[in-house]
mmCIF file of C-alpha atoms in Angstrom:
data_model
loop_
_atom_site.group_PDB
_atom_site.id
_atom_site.type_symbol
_atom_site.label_atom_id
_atom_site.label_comp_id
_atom_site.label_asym_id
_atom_site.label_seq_id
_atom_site.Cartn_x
_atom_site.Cartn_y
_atom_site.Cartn_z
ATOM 1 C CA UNK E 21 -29.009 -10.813 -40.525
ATOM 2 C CA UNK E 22 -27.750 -7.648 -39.631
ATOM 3 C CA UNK E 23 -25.724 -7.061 -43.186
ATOM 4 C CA UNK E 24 -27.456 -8.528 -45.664
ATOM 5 C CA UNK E 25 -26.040 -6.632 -48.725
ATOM 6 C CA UNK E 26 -22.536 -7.111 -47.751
ATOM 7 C CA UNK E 27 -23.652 -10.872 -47.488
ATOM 8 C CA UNK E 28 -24.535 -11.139 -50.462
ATOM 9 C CA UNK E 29 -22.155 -9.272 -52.353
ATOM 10 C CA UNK E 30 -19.703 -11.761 -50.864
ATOM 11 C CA UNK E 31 -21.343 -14.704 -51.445
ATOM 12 C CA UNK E 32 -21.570 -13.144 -55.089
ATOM 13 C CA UNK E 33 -17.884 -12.347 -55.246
ATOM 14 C CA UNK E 34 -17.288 -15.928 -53.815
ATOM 15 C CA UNK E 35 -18.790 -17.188 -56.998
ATOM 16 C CA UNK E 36 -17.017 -15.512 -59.521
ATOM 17 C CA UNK E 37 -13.661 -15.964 -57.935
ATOM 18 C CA UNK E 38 -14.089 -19.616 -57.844
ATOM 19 C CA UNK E 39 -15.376 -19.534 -61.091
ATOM 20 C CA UNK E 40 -12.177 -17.886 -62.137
ATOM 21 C CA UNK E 41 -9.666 -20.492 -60.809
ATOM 22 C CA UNK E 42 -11.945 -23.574 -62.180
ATOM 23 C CA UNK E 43 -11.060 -26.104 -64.268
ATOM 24 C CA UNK E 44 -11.518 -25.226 -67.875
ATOM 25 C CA UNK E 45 -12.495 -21.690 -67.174
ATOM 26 C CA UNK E 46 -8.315 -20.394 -67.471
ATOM 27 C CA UNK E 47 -8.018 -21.254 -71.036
ATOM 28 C CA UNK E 48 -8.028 -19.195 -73.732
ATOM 29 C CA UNK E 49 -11.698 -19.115 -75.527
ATOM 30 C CA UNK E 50 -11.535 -20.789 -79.386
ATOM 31 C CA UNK E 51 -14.429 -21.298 -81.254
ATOM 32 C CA UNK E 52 -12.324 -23.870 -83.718
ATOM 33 C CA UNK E 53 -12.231 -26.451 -81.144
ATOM 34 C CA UNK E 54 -15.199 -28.445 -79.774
ATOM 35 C CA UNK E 55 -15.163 -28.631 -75.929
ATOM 36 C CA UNK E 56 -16.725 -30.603 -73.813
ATOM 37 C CA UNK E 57 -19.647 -30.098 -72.021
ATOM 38 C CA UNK E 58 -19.093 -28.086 -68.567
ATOM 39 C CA UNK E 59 -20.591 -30.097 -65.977
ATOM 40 C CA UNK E 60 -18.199 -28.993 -63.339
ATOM 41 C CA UNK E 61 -18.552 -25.140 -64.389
ATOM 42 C CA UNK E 62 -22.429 -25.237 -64.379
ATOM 43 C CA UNK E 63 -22.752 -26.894 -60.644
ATOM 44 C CA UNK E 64 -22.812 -23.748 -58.832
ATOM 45 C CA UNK E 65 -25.344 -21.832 -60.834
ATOM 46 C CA UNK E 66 -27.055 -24.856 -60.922
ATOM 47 C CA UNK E 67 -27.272 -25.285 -57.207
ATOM 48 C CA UNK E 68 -28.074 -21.312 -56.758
ATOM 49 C CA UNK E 69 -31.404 -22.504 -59.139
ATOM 50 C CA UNK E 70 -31.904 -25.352 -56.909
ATOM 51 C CA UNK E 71 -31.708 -23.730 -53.619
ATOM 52 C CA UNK E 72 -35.059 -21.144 -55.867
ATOM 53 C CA UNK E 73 -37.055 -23.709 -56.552
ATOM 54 C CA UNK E 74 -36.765 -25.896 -53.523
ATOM 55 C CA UNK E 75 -37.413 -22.005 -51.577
ATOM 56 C CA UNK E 76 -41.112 -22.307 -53.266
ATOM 57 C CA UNK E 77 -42.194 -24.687 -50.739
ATOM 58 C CA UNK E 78 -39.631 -25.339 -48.030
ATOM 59 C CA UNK E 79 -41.418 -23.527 -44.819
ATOM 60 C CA UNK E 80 -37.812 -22.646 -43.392
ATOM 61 C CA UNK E 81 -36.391 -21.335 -46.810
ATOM 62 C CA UNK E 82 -39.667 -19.735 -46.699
ATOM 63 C CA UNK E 83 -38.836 -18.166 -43.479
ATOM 64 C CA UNK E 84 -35.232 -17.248 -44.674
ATOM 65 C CA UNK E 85 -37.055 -14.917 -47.408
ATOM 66 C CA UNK E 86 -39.682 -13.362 -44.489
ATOM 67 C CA UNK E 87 -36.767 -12.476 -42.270
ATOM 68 C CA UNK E 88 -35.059 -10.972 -44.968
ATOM 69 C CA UNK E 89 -37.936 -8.534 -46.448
ATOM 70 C CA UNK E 90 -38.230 -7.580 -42.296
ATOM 71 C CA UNK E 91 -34.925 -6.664 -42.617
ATOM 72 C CA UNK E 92 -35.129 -4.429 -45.695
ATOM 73 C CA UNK E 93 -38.586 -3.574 -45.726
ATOM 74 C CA UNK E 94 -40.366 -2.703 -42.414
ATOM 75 C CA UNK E 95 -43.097 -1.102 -41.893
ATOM 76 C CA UNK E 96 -41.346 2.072 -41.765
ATOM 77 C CA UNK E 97 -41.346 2.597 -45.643
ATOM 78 C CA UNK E 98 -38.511 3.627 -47.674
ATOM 79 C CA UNK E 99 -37.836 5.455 -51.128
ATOM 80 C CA UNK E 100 -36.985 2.670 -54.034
ATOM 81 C CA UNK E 101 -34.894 3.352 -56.298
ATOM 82 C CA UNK E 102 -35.286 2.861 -60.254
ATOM 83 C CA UNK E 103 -31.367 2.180 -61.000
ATOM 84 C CA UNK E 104 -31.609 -1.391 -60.684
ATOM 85 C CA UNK E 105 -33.238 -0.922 -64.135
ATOM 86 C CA UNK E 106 -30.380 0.293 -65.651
ATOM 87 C CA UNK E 107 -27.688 -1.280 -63.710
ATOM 88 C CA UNK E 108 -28.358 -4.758 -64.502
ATOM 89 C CA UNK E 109 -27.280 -3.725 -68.235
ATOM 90 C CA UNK E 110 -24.231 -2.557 -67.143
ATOM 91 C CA UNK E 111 -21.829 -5.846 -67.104
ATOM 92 C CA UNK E 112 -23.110 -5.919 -70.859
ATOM 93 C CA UNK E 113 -21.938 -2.118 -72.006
ATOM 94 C CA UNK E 114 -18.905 -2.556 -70.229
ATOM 95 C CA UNK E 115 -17.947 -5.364 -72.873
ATOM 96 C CA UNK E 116 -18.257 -2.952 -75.244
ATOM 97 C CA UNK E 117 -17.458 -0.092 -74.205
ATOM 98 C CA UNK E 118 -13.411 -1.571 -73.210
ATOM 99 C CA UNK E 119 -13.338 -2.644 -76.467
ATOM 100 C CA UNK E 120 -14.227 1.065 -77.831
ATOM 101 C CA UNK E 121 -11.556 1.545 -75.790
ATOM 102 C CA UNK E 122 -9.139 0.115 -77.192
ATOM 103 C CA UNK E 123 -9.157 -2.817 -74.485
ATOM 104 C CA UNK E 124 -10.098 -6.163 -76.489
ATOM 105 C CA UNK E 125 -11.495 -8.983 -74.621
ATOM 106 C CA UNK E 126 -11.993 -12.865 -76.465
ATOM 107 C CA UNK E 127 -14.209 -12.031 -79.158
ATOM 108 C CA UNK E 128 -14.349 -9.959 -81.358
ATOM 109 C CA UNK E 129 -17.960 -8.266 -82.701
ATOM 110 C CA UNK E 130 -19.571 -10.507 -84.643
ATOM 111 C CA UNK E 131 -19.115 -13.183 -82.140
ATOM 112 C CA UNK E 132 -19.243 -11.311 -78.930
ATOM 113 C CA UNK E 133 -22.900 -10.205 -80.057
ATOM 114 C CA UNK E 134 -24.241 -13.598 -81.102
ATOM 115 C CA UNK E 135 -23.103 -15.052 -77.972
ATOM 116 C CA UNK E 136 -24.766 -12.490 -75.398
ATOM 117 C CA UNK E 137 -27.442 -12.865 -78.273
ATOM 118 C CA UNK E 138 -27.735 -16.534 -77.248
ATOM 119 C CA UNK E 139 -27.571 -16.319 -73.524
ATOM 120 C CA UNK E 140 -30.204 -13.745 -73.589
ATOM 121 C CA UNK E 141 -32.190 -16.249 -75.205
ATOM 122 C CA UNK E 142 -31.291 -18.799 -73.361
ATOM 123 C CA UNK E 143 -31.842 -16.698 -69.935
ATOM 124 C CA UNK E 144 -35.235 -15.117 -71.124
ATOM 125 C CA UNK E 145 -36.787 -18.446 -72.302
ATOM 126 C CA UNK E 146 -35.604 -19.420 -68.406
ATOM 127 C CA UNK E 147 -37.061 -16.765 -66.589
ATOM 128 C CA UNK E 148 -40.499 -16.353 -68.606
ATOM 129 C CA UNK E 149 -41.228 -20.303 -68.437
ATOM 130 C CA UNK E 150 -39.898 -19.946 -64.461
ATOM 131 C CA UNK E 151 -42.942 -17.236 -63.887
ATOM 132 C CA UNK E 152 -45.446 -19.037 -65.586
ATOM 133 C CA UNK E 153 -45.247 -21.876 -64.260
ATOM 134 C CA UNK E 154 -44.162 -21.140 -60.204
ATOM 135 C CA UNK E 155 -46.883 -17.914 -59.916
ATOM 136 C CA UNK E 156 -45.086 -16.649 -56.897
ATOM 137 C CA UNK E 157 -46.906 -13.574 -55.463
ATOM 138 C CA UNK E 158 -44.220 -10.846 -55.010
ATOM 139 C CA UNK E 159 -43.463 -9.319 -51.480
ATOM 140 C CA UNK E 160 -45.208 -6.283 -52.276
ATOM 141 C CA UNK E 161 -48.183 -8.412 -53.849
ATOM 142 C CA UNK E 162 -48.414 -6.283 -56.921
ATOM 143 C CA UNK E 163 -48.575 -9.161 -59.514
ATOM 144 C CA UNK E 164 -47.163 -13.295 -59.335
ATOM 145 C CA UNK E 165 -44.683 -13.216 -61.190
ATOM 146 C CA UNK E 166 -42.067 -13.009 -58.523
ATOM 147 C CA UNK E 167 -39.777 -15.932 -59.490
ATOM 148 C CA UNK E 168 -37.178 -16.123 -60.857
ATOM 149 C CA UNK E 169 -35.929 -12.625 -60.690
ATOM 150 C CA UNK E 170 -35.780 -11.195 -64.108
ATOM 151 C CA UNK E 171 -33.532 -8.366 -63.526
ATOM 152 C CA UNK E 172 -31.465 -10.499 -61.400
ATOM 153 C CA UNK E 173 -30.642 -13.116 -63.771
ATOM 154 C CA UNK E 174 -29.983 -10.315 -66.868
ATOM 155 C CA UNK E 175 -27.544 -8.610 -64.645
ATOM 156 C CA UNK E 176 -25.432 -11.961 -63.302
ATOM 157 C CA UNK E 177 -25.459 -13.354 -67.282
ATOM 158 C CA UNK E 178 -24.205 -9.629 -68.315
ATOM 159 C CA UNK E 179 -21.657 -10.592 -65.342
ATOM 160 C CA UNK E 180 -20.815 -13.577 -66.614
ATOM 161 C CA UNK E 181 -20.292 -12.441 -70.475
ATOM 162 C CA UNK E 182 -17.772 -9.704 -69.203
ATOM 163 C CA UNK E 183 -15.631 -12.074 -67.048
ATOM 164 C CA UNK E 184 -15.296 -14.585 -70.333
ATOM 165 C CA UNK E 185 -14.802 -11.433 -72.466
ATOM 166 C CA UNK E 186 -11.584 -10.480 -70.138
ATOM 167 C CA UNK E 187 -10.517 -13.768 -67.745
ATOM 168 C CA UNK E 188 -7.434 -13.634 -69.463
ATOM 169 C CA UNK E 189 -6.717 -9.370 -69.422
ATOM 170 C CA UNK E 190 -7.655 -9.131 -65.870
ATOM 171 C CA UNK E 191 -9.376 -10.814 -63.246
ATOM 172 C CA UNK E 192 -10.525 -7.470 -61.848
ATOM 173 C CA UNK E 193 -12.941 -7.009 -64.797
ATOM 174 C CA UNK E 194 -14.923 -10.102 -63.310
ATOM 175 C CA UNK E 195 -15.092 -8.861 -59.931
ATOM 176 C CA UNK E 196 -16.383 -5.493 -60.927
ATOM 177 C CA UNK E 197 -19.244 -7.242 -63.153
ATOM 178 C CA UNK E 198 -20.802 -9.865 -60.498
ATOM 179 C CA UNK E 199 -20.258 -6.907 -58.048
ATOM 180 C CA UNK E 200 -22.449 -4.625 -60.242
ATOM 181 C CA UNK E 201 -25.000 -7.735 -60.296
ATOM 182 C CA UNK E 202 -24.760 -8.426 -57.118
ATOM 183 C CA UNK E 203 -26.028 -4.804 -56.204
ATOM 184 C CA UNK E 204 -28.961 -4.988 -58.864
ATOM 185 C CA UNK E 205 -30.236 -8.348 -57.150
ATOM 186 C CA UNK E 206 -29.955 -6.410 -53.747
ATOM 187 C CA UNK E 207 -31.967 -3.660 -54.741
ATOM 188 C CA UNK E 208 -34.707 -5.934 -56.223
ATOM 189 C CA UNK E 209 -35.341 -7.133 -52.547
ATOM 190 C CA UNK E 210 -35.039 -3.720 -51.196
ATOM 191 C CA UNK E 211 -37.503 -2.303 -53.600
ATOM 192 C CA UNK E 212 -39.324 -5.434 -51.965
ATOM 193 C CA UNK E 213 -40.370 -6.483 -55.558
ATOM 194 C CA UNK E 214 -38.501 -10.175 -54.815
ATOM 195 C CA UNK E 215 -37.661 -12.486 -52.105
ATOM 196 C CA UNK E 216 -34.080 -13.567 -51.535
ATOM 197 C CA UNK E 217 -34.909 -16.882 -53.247
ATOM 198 C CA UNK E 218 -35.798 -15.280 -56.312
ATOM 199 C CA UNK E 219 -32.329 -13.125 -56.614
ATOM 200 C CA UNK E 220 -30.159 -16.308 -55.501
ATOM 201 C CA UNK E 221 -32.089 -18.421 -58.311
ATOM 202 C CA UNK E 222 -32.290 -15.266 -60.683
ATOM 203 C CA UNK E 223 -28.564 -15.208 -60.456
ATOM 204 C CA UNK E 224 -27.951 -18.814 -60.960
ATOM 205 C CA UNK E 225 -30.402 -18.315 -64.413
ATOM 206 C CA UNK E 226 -27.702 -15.824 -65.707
ATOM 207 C CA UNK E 227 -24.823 -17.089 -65.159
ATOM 208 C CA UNK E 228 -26.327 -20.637 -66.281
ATOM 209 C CA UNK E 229 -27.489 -19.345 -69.866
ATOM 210 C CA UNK E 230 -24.337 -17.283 -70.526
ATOM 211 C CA UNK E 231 -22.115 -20.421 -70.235
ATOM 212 C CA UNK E 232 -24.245 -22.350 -72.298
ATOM 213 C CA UNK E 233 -24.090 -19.731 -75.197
ATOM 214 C CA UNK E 234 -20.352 -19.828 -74.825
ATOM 215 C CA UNK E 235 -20.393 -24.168 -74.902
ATOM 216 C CA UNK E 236 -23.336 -23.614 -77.986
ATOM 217 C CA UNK E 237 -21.518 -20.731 -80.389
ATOM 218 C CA UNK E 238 -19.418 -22.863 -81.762
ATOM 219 C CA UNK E 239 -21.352 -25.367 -82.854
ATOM 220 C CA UNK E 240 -23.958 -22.219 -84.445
ATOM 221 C CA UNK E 241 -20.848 -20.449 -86.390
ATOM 222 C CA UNK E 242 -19.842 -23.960 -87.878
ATOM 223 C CA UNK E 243 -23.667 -23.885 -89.066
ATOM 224 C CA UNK E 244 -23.497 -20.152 -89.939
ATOM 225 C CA UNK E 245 -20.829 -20.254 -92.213
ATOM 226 C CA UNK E 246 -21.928 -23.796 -94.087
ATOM 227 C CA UNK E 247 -24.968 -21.113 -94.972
ATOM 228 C CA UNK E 248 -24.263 -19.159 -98.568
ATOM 229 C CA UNK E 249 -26.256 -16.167 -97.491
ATOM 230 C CA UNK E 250 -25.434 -13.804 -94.006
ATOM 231 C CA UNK E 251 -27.986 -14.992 -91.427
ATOM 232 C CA UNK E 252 -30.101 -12.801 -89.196
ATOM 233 C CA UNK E 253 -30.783 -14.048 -86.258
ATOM 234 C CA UNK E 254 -33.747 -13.802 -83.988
ATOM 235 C CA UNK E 255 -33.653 -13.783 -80.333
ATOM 236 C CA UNK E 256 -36.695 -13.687 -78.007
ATOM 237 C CA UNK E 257 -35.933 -11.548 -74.729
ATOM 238 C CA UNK E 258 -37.739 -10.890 -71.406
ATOM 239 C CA UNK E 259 -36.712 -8.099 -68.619
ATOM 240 C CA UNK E 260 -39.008 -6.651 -66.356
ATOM 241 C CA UNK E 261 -42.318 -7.615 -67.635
ATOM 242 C CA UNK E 262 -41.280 -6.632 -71.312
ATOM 243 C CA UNK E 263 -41.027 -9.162 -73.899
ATOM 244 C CA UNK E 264 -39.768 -8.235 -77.042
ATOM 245 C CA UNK E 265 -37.030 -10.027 -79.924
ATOM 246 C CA UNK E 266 -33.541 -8.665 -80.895
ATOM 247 C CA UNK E 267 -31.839 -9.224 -84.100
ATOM 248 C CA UNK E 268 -28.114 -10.188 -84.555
ATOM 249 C CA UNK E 269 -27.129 -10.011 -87.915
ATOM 250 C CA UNK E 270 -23.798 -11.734 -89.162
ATOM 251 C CA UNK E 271 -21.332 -9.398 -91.440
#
């Protein structure tokens, strides 16, 4: 294991390019039309989650993670480094900041917001029952809340809500965004605050709740709009330890 970041940027890259030529995933985005529920497009984040949880217990999986701290954490200690808090927000800004731009991806606002509202929802409810309920110590034992990897599975569903912003402007846009995530889970492990289980399942968590929010919005505007006054809605969010809630209001 001689390059594990390149690894796992390709591995990461892997994902979203077969992602991209999918079934289903090369259409054009309508919230008018009910679609049916992507069993095909949620097997690989589903087997990413898999591979976590089975990693909790399997002594050679187990091993995988060991040899993989050795690797980027030795005894020989090294600076970390605090971007990984900001770069798994990244994906996310990017959205909106091409559309600043000038650059418009699926969605427009409104829409664009409630979905990433949803998957963060979706993702946080994930992650925070997924630390509860595994307690796995961290490498650097500082607390057991070790999987899934939060930051991890923020940064591969801001991924995923860029490439189904702009699938259909550029394919490029995709690549740049699980890149990005790809880095933040990296850095996790080399600030040895997760094992390599964590940031494989982490990034199966985010790429899992945004395509949920994108199979769920439609069925939430049809309820929106049956509603006489403009909802606000509530979403519950967890990164890094902090919970908090973030409102979406509809105008």
């Amino acid at each position: 294991m001689k390059l594990p970041f390149p690894i796992l940027l390709v591995l990461s890259l892997s994902v979203q390019v077969c992602r991209a030529q999918s079934p289903g995933t090369m259409r054009q985005d309508s919230l008018a039309v009910k679609k049916p529920f992507p069993k095909y497009q949620i097997l690989i984040p589903a087997t990413m989650i898999t591979y976590g949880i089975v990693s909790i217990k399997n002594e050679e999986l187990k091993e995988v993670n060991s040899n993989m701290k050795e690797e980027l954490w030795t005894e020989r200690s090294h600076k970390q480094l605090s971007i990984d808090n900001y770069l798994q927000w990244a994906p996310a800004v990017a959205v909106y900041g091409l559309n600043a731009m000038g650059i418009k991806g699926a969605h427009n606002f409104r829409d664009r917001t409630i979905i990433y509202g949803l998957s963060t929802a979706i993702m946080s409810s994930i992650v925070f029952t997924g630390k509860s309920i595994s307690k796995e110590w961290r490498p650097d034992g500082s607390n057991s809340y070790s999987f899934p990897s939060g930051h991890t599975a923020n940064a591969f569903a801001a991924a995923e809500f860029l490439r189904r912003e702009y699938k259909d402007v550029s394919v490029w846009y995709g690549v740049a965004g699980y890149a990005v995530a790809a880095t933040t889970g990296y850095l996790r492990m080399y600030n040895n605050k997760h094992w390599l289980s964590d940031v494989v399942a982490g990034a199966g968590v985010g790429i899992l709740s945004t395509d949920l929010a994108y199979y769920l919005y439609p069925s939430v505007k049809r309820i929106f709009e049956k509603k006489k006054n403009k909802p606000v809605v509530a979403v519950p969010f967890y990164s890094g330890g902090a919970v908090g809630v973030s409102l979406v209001y509809q105008f």
